[in-house]
Short mmCIF file of C-alpha atoms in Angstrom, two decimals:
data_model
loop_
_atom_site.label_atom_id
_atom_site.label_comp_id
_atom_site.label_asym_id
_atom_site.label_seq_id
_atom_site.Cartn_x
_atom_site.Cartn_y
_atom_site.Cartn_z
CA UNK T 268 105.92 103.44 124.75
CA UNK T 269 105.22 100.06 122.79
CA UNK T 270 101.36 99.54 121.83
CA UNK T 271 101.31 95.76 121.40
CA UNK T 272 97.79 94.23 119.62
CA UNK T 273 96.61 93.50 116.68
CA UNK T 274 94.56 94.60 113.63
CA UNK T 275 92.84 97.36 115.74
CA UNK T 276 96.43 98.45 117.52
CA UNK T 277 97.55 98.93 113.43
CA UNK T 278 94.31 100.87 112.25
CA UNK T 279 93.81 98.14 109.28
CA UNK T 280 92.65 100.07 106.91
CA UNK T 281 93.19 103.47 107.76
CA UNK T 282 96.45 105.64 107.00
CA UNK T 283 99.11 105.31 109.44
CA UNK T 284 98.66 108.28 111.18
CA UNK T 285 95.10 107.46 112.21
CA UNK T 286 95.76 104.50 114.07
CA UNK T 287 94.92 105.15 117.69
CA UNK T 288 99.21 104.64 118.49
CA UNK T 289 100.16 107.74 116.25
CA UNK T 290 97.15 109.85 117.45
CA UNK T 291 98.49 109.37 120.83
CA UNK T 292 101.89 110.02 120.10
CA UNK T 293 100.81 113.54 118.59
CA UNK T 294 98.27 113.81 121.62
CA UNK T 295 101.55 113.52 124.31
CA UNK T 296 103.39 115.83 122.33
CA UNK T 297 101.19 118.77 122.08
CA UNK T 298 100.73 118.10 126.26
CA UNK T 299 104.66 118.56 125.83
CA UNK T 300 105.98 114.96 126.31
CA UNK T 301 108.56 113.80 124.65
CA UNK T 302 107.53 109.94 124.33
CA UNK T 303 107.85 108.04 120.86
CA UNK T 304 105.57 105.31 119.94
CA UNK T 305 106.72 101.86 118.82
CA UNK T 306 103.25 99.96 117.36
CA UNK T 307 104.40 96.15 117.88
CA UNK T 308 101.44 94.81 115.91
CA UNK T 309 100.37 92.23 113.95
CA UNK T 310 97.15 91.39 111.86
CA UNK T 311 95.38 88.59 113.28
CA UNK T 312 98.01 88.12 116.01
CA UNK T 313 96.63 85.55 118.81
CA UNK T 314 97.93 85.09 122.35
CA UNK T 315 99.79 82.51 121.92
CA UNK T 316 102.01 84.02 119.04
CA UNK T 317 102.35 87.36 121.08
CA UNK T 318 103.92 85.12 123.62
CA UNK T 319 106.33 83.46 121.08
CA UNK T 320 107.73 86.69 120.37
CA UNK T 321 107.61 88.83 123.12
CA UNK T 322 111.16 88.40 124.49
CA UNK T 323 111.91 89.52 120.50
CA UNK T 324 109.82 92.58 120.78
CA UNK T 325 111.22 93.79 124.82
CA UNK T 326 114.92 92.94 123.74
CA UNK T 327 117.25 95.64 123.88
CA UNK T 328 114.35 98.28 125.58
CA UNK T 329 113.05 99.53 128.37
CA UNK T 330 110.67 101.69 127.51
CA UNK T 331 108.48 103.56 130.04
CA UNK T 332 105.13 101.51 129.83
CA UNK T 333 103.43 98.96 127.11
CA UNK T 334 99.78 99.21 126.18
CA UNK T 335 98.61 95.75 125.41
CA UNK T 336 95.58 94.63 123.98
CA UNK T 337 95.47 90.98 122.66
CA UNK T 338 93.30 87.99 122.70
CA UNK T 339 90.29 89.04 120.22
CA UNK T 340 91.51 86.94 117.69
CA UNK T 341 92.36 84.22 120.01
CA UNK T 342 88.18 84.53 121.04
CA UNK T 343 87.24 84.68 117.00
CA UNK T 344 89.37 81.38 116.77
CA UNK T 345 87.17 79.76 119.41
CA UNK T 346 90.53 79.34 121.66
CA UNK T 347 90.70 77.58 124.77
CA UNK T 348 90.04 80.77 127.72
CA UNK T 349 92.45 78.88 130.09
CA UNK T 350 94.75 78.91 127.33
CA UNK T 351 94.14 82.33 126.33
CA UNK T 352 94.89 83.56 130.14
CA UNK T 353 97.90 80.90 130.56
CA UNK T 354 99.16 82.73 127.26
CA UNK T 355 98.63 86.56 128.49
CA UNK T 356 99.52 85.89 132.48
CA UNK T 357 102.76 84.72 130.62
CA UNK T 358 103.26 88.19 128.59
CA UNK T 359 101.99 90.18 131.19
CA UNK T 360 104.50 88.26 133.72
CA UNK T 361 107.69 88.68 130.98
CA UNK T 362 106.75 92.39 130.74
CA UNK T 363 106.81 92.83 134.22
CA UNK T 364 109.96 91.17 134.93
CA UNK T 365 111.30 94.10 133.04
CA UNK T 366 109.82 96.34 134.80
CA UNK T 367 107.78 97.84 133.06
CA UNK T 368 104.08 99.64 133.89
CA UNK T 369 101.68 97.91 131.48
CA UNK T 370 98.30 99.16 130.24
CA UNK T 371 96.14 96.54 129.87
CA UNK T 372 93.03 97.27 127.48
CA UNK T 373 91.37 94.50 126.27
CA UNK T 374 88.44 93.23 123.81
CA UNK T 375 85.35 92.04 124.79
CA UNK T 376 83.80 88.53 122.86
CA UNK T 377 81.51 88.89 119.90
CA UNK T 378 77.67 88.38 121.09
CA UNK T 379 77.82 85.46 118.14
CA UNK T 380 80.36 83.60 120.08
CA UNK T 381 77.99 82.12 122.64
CA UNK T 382 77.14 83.36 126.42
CA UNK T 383 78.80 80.76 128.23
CA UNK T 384 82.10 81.13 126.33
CA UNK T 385 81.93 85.22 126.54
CA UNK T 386 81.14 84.99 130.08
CA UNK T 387 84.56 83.16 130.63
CA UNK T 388 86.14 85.08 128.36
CA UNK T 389 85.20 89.19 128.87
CA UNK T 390 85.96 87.49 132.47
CA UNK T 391 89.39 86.98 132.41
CA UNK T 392 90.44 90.48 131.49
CA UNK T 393 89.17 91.98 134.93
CA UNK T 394 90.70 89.12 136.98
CA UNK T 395 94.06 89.62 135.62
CA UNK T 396 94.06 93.31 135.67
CA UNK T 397 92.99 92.63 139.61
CA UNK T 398 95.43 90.02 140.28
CA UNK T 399 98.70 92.14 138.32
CA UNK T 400 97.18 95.62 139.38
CA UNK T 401 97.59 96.58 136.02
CA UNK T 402 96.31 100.32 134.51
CA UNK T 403 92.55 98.56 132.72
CA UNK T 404 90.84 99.85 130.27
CA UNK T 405 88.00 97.09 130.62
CA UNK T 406 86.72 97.53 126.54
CA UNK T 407 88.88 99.04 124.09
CA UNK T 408 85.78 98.97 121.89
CA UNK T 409 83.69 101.11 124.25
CA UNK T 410 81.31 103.00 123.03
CA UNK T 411 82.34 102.17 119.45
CA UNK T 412 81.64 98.11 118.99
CA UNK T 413 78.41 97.98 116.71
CA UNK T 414 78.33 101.89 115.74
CA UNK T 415 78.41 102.36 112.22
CA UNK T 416 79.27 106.15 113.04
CA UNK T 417 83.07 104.54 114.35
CA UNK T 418 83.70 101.60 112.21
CA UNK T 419 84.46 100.98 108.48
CA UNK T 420 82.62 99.25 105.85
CA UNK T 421 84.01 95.57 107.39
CA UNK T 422 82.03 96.61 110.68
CA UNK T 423 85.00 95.21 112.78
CA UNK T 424 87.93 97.69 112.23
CA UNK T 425 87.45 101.16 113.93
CA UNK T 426 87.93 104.21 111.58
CA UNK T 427 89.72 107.40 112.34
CA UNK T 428 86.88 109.45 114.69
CA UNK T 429 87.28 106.00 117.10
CA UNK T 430 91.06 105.95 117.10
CA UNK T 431 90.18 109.72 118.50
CA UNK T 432 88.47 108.73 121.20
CA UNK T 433 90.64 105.53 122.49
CA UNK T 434 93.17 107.62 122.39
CA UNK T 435 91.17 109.70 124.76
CA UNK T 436 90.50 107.34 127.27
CA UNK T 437 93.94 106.51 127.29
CA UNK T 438 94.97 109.82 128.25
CA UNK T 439 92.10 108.86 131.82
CA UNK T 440 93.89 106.09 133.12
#
């Protein structure tokens, strides 16, 4: 399995084996699979640059599905939403040429962003996962997003307890 994201997919700021990627690793195993985890992150990463190096990341694997979660940093960036969905209907479409089953969870837009833009935006997500009939998890954040109990002091990266529960609703789709 390859978890490809960003800052959240990594667990800034926690150990590595309290990112939501190694908890479900350990959570497979004790069911009695045998997968591996390969976290494909990076800090900050935007849609476009996923899609600059996404051939890099597939190349030489196959592995039995990707969970992919990008474009909150394209939103915090004010990015162009066509461009965003150009960028991830590109990654979604080399992913699939390998064929390989992708879980798609995704990010919703910070409320400070503006309602027209997040309209567009948290709009996208569902359309794609329609239109690709992708595995959706429609808010990675759910349930956590503005919960002091699940974040850390920045009040943007989720700490340990949420990595528990993504990891969770995972294991429902």
């Amino acid at each position: 399995i390859i978890a490809i994201g960003d800052s959240v997919t990594i667990g800034l700021g926690l150990p590595v084996q309290d990112n939501y990627p190694s908890q479900l690793e350990r959570k497979l195993r004790e069911l009695g699979y045998a997968y591996t985890i390969e976290n494909a992150w990076i800090s900050g990463d935007t849609s476009a640059w996923l899609l600059s190096r996404i051939d890099w990341i597939l190349d030489g694997v196959t592995p039995d599905f990707v969970i992919l979660c990008i474009g909150a940093n394209d939103a915090f960036q004010w990015k162009s939403v066509d461009d965003i969905e150009k960028n991830i209907r590109s990654i979604i479409e080399k992913i699939r040429a390998k064929n390989i089953p992708i879980v798609f969870a995704v990010m919703n837009a910070p409320f400070n962003i503006g309602a027209e833009y997040r309209t567009q935006y948290d709009g996208m997500y569902p359309r794609l996962a329609k239109e690709y009939k992708l595995d959706f998890m429609p808010f990675l954040l759910e349930w956590v997003a503005l919960n002091q109990k699940y974040n850390q002091d920045d009040r943007i990266h989720p700490n340990r307890e949420w990595n528990t529960i993504v990891v969770n609703n995972i294991m429902e789709i």
